[in-house]
Amino acid sequence: MPAAPLLDRDFLERLERLTIHWQRSFAGLVGGHNRSRFAGGGQEFLDHRNFHHGDDLRSVNWRAFMRLDKMFMKMFQIEPRVPVRILLDTSSSMAASPGKFLYASRLAAALCYVGLVRLDTIHVLPFESRLREGKVAGGGRHRYRHVSEFMQTLEPGGATDFKAIVRQLLNEYPQRGLLIIISDFLDETGCEKSLQYLADYGNELMLLQIWADEDRTPPWQGEVDLTDAESGARLRIEVDEDAVESYTAAFDVFAAGLKEIALRNEGTYAGLPTSTPVDDAIFGTMIRARSIA
């Protein structure tokens, strides 16, 4: 029996009104503050999408409207474009809590669809201690099914190594662009310096930190045996209310550090607990963070 789709049709239709938002402009490339993906005459037609309030009426396909009594927007190819790369964390820690990896995959799928509708070229790159084989999709919404099916084949496993990932990424994909990193950012050796290096190289960062409620506020009390999901290391500790409060405070400091890295480099950050429905994450938290518009 085939797996259920990551996103249903109604949700995909709602996503069509959104645009991935760049904070900066890249010299010689389409993106940044240029939100419109509609072009004038003489450029290559690629696809249609549904009309939404606020769209430019000059790009409506009026012939289709006369036939079907429904408004569609004409989409054209504009080159060159800012590379949009979605780095999806597939390390073992993403499977440590039920539904965490599925939540991250659904966010990645939603952003893929938003980009494809606007004719961005999307490159999905799974990672743990290295970049795994990715999937490129471009040319319109009809390419979404292939990248969605690709993400449904991914299984979490392995330890996270941001330093190795960044080295490999910049070696294999030197062109600067937008990096959307969907992760819990849990790396035993730390991720902050590696993220800063990506920004220093000239990339824009969109950091989407995913956590389960128990990642931030452990529900346990008393003597607890802990096993690291990635290294397998074991630890026995005594947990009381003070310990939980201290841990939550440390977690919040870590999250604030990620946000500070993004914002000081003209990027964006959104902290997304899996208890927040994906719908609310997209149309609420991420819009407020200016990750999408």
Short mmCIF file of C-alpha atoms in Angstrom, two decimals, residues 1-257:
data_model
loop_
_atom_site.label_atom_id
_atom_site.label_comp_id
_atom_site.label_asym_id
_atom_site.label_seq_id
_atom_site.Cartn_x
_atom_site.Cartn_y
_atom_site.Cartn_z
CA MET A 1 0.00 0.00 0.00
CA PRO A 2 1.52 3.38 -1.02
CA ALA A 3 2.39 5.80 1.76
CA ALA A 4 0.05 8.71 2.39
CA PRO A 5 1.22 11.96 0.75
CA LEU A 6 3.16 14.36 2.93
CA LEU A 7 0.69 17.16 2.16
CA ASP A 8 -2.92 16.95 0.99
CA ARG A 9 -4.26 18.75 -2.09
CA ASP A 10 -6.22 21.39 -0.15
CA PHE A 11 -3.11 22.39 1.78
CA LEU A 12 -1.04 22.57 -1.40
CA GLU A 13 -3.60 24.89 -2.96
CA ARG A 14 -3.36 27.23 0.03
CA LEU A 15 0.43 27.30 -0.33
CA GLU A 16 0.17 28.74 -3.84
CA ARG A 17 -0.31 32.27 -2.53
CA LEU A 18 3.03 32.23 -0.68
CA THR A 19 6.57 33.14 -1.74
CA ILE A 20 9.91 32.16 -0.23
CA HIS A 21 11.26 35.45 1.06
CA TRP A 22 14.87 36.58 0.67
CA GLN A 23 16.23 39.21 3.00
CA ARG A 24 19.06 40.17 0.67
CA SER A 25 19.66 40.47 -3.06
CA PHE A 26 22.31 38.47 -4.87
CA ALA A 27 24.17 40.35 -7.59
CA GLY A 28 23.15 39.22 -11.07
CA LEU A 29 20.49 36.79 -9.81
CA VAL A 30 16.70 36.87 -9.53
CA GLY A 31 15.64 36.77 -5.88
CA GLY A 32 16.10 38.86 -2.77
CA HIS A 33 13.58 41.67 -2.66
CA ASN A 34 12.24 40.82 -6.13
CA ARG A 35 9.15 39.00 -4.94
CA SER A 36 7.33 38.81 -8.27
CA ARG A 37 7.93 35.75 -10.43
CA PHE A 38 5.83 37.07 -13.34
CA ALA A 39 7.61 38.26 -16.46
CA GLY A 40 6.72 40.36 -19.49
CA GLY A 41 6.70 39.42 -23.13
CA GLY A 42 9.45 37.53 -24.87
CA GLN A 43 10.20 35.10 -22.04
CA GLU A 44 9.52 31.37 -21.91
CA PHE A 45 6.09 30.29 -20.64
CA LEU A 46 6.25 27.39 -18.19
CA ASP A 47 3.10 26.90 -16.15
CA HIS A 48 -0.12 28.26 -14.64
CA ARG A 49 -1.18 28.66 -11.03
CA ASN A 50 -4.43 29.70 -9.35
CA PHE A 51 -5.16 33.41 -9.02
CA HIS A 52 -5.10 34.87 -5.50
CA HIS A 53 -6.15 38.26 -4.20
CA GLY A 54 -3.39 40.81 -4.75
CA ASP A 55 -1.86 39.13 -7.83
CA ASP A 56 -0.97 41.23 -10.87
CA LEU A 57 -3.96 41.21 -13.26
CA ARG A 58 -1.62 41.71 -16.20
CA SER A 59 -0.47 38.10 -15.83
CA VAL A 60 -3.97 36.56 -15.85
CA ASN A 61 -4.69 34.15 -18.71
CA TRP A 62 -7.87 35.84 -19.91
CA ARG A 63 -8.49 33.28 -22.66
CA ALA A 64 -8.60 30.53 -20.03
CA PHE A 65 -10.93 32.72 -17.95
CA MET A 66 -13.36 33.09 -20.88
CA ARG A 67 -13.41 29.31 -21.39
CA LEU A 68 -13.41 28.10 -17.79
CA ASP A 69 -14.74 31.08 -15.81
CA LYS A 70 -11.74 30.75 -13.48
CA MET A 71 -8.67 32.96 -13.20
CA PHE A 72 -5.18 31.50 -13.69
CA MET A 73 -1.82 33.26 -13.56
CA LYS A 74 0.71 32.76 -16.36
CA MET A 75 4.19 31.85 -15.11
CA PHE A 76 7.37 32.48 -17.08
CA GLN A 77 10.97 31.37 -16.72
CA ILE A 78 13.44 34.07 -15.66
CA GLU A 79 17.15 33.23 -15.50
CA PRO A 80 19.45 33.15 -13.70
CA ARG A 81 17.91 32.47 -10.27
CA VAL A 82 19.14 32.39 -6.72
CA PRO A 83 19.91 28.75 -5.84
CA VAL A 84 17.47 27.50 -3.18
CA ARG A 85 18.84 24.53 -1.26
CA ILE A 86 16.85 22.78 1.45
CA LEU A 87 19.10 20.89 3.87
CA LEU A 88 16.96 18.31 5.65
CA ASP A 89 18.39 16.72 8.79
CA THR A 90 18.13 12.92 8.55
CA SER A 91 20.27 12.12 11.59
CA SER A 92 19.15 9.69 14.29
CA SER A 93 18.17 12.47 16.70
CA MET A 94 15.38 13.44 14.30
CA ALA A 95 13.79 10.04 14.96
CA ALA A 96 14.29 10.12 18.74
CA SER A 97 10.78 11.53 19.28
CA PRO A 98 7.68 10.22 17.46
CA GLY A 99 6.67 12.35 14.50
CA LYS A 100 9.68 14.68 14.59
CA PHE A 101 11.22 13.60 11.29
CA LEU A 102 7.82 13.46 9.58
CA TYR A 103 7.16 17.01 10.76
CA ALA A 104 10.48 18.20 9.29
CA SER A 105 9.75 16.37 6.02
CA ARG A 106 6.33 18.01 5.73
CA LEU A 107 7.88 21.45 6.24
CA ALA A 108 10.47 20.69 3.56
CA ALA A 109 7.72 19.50 1.20
CA ALA A 110 5.70 22.67 1.79
CA LEU A 111 8.67 24.91 1.02
CA CYS A 112 9.46 22.87 -2.09
CA TYR A 113 5.95 23.40 -3.37
CA VAL A 114 6.01 27.14 -2.62
CA GLY A 115 9.26 27.47 -4.53
CA LEU A 116 8.16 25.37 -7.47
CA VAL A 117 4.91 27.31 -7.92
CA ARG A 118 7.03 30.47 -8.15
CA LEU A 119 9.39 28.72 -10.59
CA ASP A 120 12.37 28.54 -8.25
CA THR A 121 14.70 25.59 -8.70
CA ILE A 122 14.80 23.61 -5.46
CA HIS A 123 17.58 21.26 -4.42
CA VAL A 124 16.73 18.99 -1.47
CA LEU A 125 19.86 17.75 0.32
CA PRO A 126 19.44 15.21 3.16
CA PHE A 127 22.30 15.19 5.65
CA GLU A 128 23.70 13.68 8.84
CA SER A 129 27.51 13.33 9.06
CA ARG A 130 27.65 13.99 5.30
CA LEU A 131 25.40 15.20 2.51
CA ARG A 132 23.44 12.31 1.08
CA GLU A 133 22.29 12.07 -2.54
CA GLY A 134 19.80 14.86 -3.15
CA LYS A 135 16.97 15.69 -5.52
CA VAL A 136 16.67 18.69 -7.84
CA ALA A 137 13.25 19.96 -8.89
CA GLY A 138 12.42 22.96 -11.05
CA GLY A 139 10.10 24.20 -13.73
CA GLY A 140 6.75 24.37 -11.97
CA ARG A 141 4.36 22.66 -9.61
CA HIS A 142 4.12 19.53 -11.76
CA ARG A 143 7.62 18.61 -10.51
CA TYR A 144 6.49 18.53 -6.89
CA ARG A 145 5.32 14.90 -6.87
CA HIS A 146 8.79 13.60 -7.70
CA VAL A 147 10.54 15.49 -4.91
CA SER A 148 7.76 14.61 -2.44
CA GLU A 149 8.10 10.91 -3.25
CA PHE A 150 11.87 11.23 -2.86
CA MET A 151 11.49 12.64 0.66
CA GLN A 152 9.13 9.81 1.60
CA THR A 153 11.93 7.33 0.89
CA LEU A 154 14.30 8.97 3.40
CA GLU A 155 15.02 7.21 6.68
CA PRO A 156 16.80 8.89 9.62
CA GLY A 157 20.09 7.44 10.81
CA GLY A 158 23.65 8.39 11.70
CA ALA A 159 25.28 11.14 13.74
CA THR A 160 25.26 14.85 12.92
CA ASP A 161 28.50 16.59 11.91
CA PHE A 162 27.87 20.16 10.79
CA LYS A 163 31.56 20.88 10.27
CA ALA A 164 31.90 18.04 7.73
CA ILE A 165 28.58 18.94 6.10
CA VAL A 166 29.57 22.57 5.56
CA ARG A 167 32.95 21.60 4.13
CA GLN A 168 31.27 19.21 1.67
CA LEU A 169 28.50 21.67 0.79
CA LEU A 170 30.82 24.53 -0.10
CA ASN A 171 33.06 22.20 -2.09
CA GLU A 172 30.23 20.67 -4.14
CA TYR A 173 27.89 23.68 -4.35
CA PRO A 174 30.04 26.83 -4.45
CA GLN A 175 27.38 29.14 -5.90
CA ARG A 176 25.97 31.39 -3.18
CA GLY A 177 22.26 31.33 -2.51
CA LEU A 178 19.53 30.68 0.01
CA LEU A 179 20.14 27.80 2.42
CA ILE A 180 17.04 26.53 4.22
CA ILE A 181 18.25 24.27 7.03
CA ILE A 182 15.57 22.14 8.72
CA SER A 183 17.08 20.47 11.77
CA ASP A 184 17.13 20.14 15.54
CA PHE A 185 20.74 21.42 15.27
CA LEU A 186 21.92 18.90 17.85
CA ASP A 187 25.59 18.26 17.21
CA GLU A 188 27.88 17.04 19.98
CA THR A 189 30.67 19.31 18.72
CA GLY A 190 28.40 22.33 18.16
CA CYS A 191 26.96 23.85 14.99
CA GLU A 192 27.28 27.61 15.54
CA LYS A 193 30.73 28.15 13.96
CA SER A 194 29.77 26.07 10.93
CA LEU A 195 26.56 28.04 10.39
CA GLN A 196 28.46 31.31 10.68
CA TYR A 197 30.95 30.09 8.08
CA LEU A 198 28.08 29.44 5.63
CA ALA A 199 26.94 33.03 6.13
CA ASP A 200 30.47 34.42 5.87
CA TYR A 201 30.83 32.64 2.54
CA GLY A 202 27.91 34.71 1.23
CA ASN A 203 24.88 32.46 1.66
CA GLU A 204 21.62 33.61 3.21
CA LEU A 205 20.43 31.37 6.06
CA MET A 206 16.88 30.35 6.86
CA LEU A 207 17.17 28.28 10.04
CA LEU A 208 14.13 26.18 10.99
CA GLN A 209 14.73 24.55 14.37
CA ILE A 210 12.47 21.55 15.01
CA TRP A 211 11.92 20.08 18.45
CA ALA A 212 9.49 17.80 20.22
CA ASP A 213 8.05 19.12 23.50
CA GLU A 214 10.13 16.59 25.44
CA ASP A 215 13.29 17.94 23.77
CA ARG A 216 12.75 21.27 25.50
CA THR A 217 10.93 20.20 28.68
CA PRO A 218 11.77 16.63 29.73
CA PRO A 219 8.71 14.94 31.27
CA TRP A 220 10.71 12.60 33.52
CA GLN A 221 11.25 12.68 37.27
CA GLY A 222 13.48 10.58 39.51
CA GLU A 223 16.35 8.35 38.41
CA VAL A 224 16.54 8.20 34.61
CA ASP A 225 18.69 6.17 32.22
CA LEU A 226 19.45 8.21 29.06
CA THR A 227 20.86 6.92 25.78
CA ASP A 228 22.21 9.30 23.14
CA ALA A 229 20.26 8.67 19.93
CA GLU A 230 23.33 9.23 17.74
CA SER A 231 26.39 8.10 19.70
CA GLY A 232 24.74 5.41 21.83
CA ALA A 233 26.39 6.83 24.98
CA ARG A 234 24.50 6.06 28.18
CA LEU A 235 24.04 8.22 31.27
CA ARG A 236 22.14 7.68 34.53
CA ILE A 237 21.00 10.87 36.25
CA GLU A 238 18.60 12.03 38.94
CA VAL A 239 15.97 14.42 37.56
CA ASP A 240 13.97 16.84 39.72
CA GLU A 241 12.06 20.05 39.00
CA ASP A 242 15.17 22.21 39.35
CA ALA A 243 17.05 20.06 36.86
CA VAL A 244 14.19 20.31 34.35
CA GLU A 245 14.06 24.09 34.73
CA SER A 246 17.82 24.39 34.26
CA TYR A 247 17.71 22.17 31.18
CA THR A 248 14.84 24.17 29.63
CA ALA A 249 16.71 27.41 30.28
CA ALA A 250 19.82 26.01 28.58
CA PHE A 251 17.71 24.86 25.63
CA ASP A 252 16.25 28.37 25.25
CA VAL A 253 19.73 29.90 25.32
CA PHE A 254 20.77 27.50 22.54
CA ALA A 255 17.72 28.43 20.45
CA ALA A 256 18.38 32.14 21.02
CA GLY A 257 21.94 31.63 19.79
#
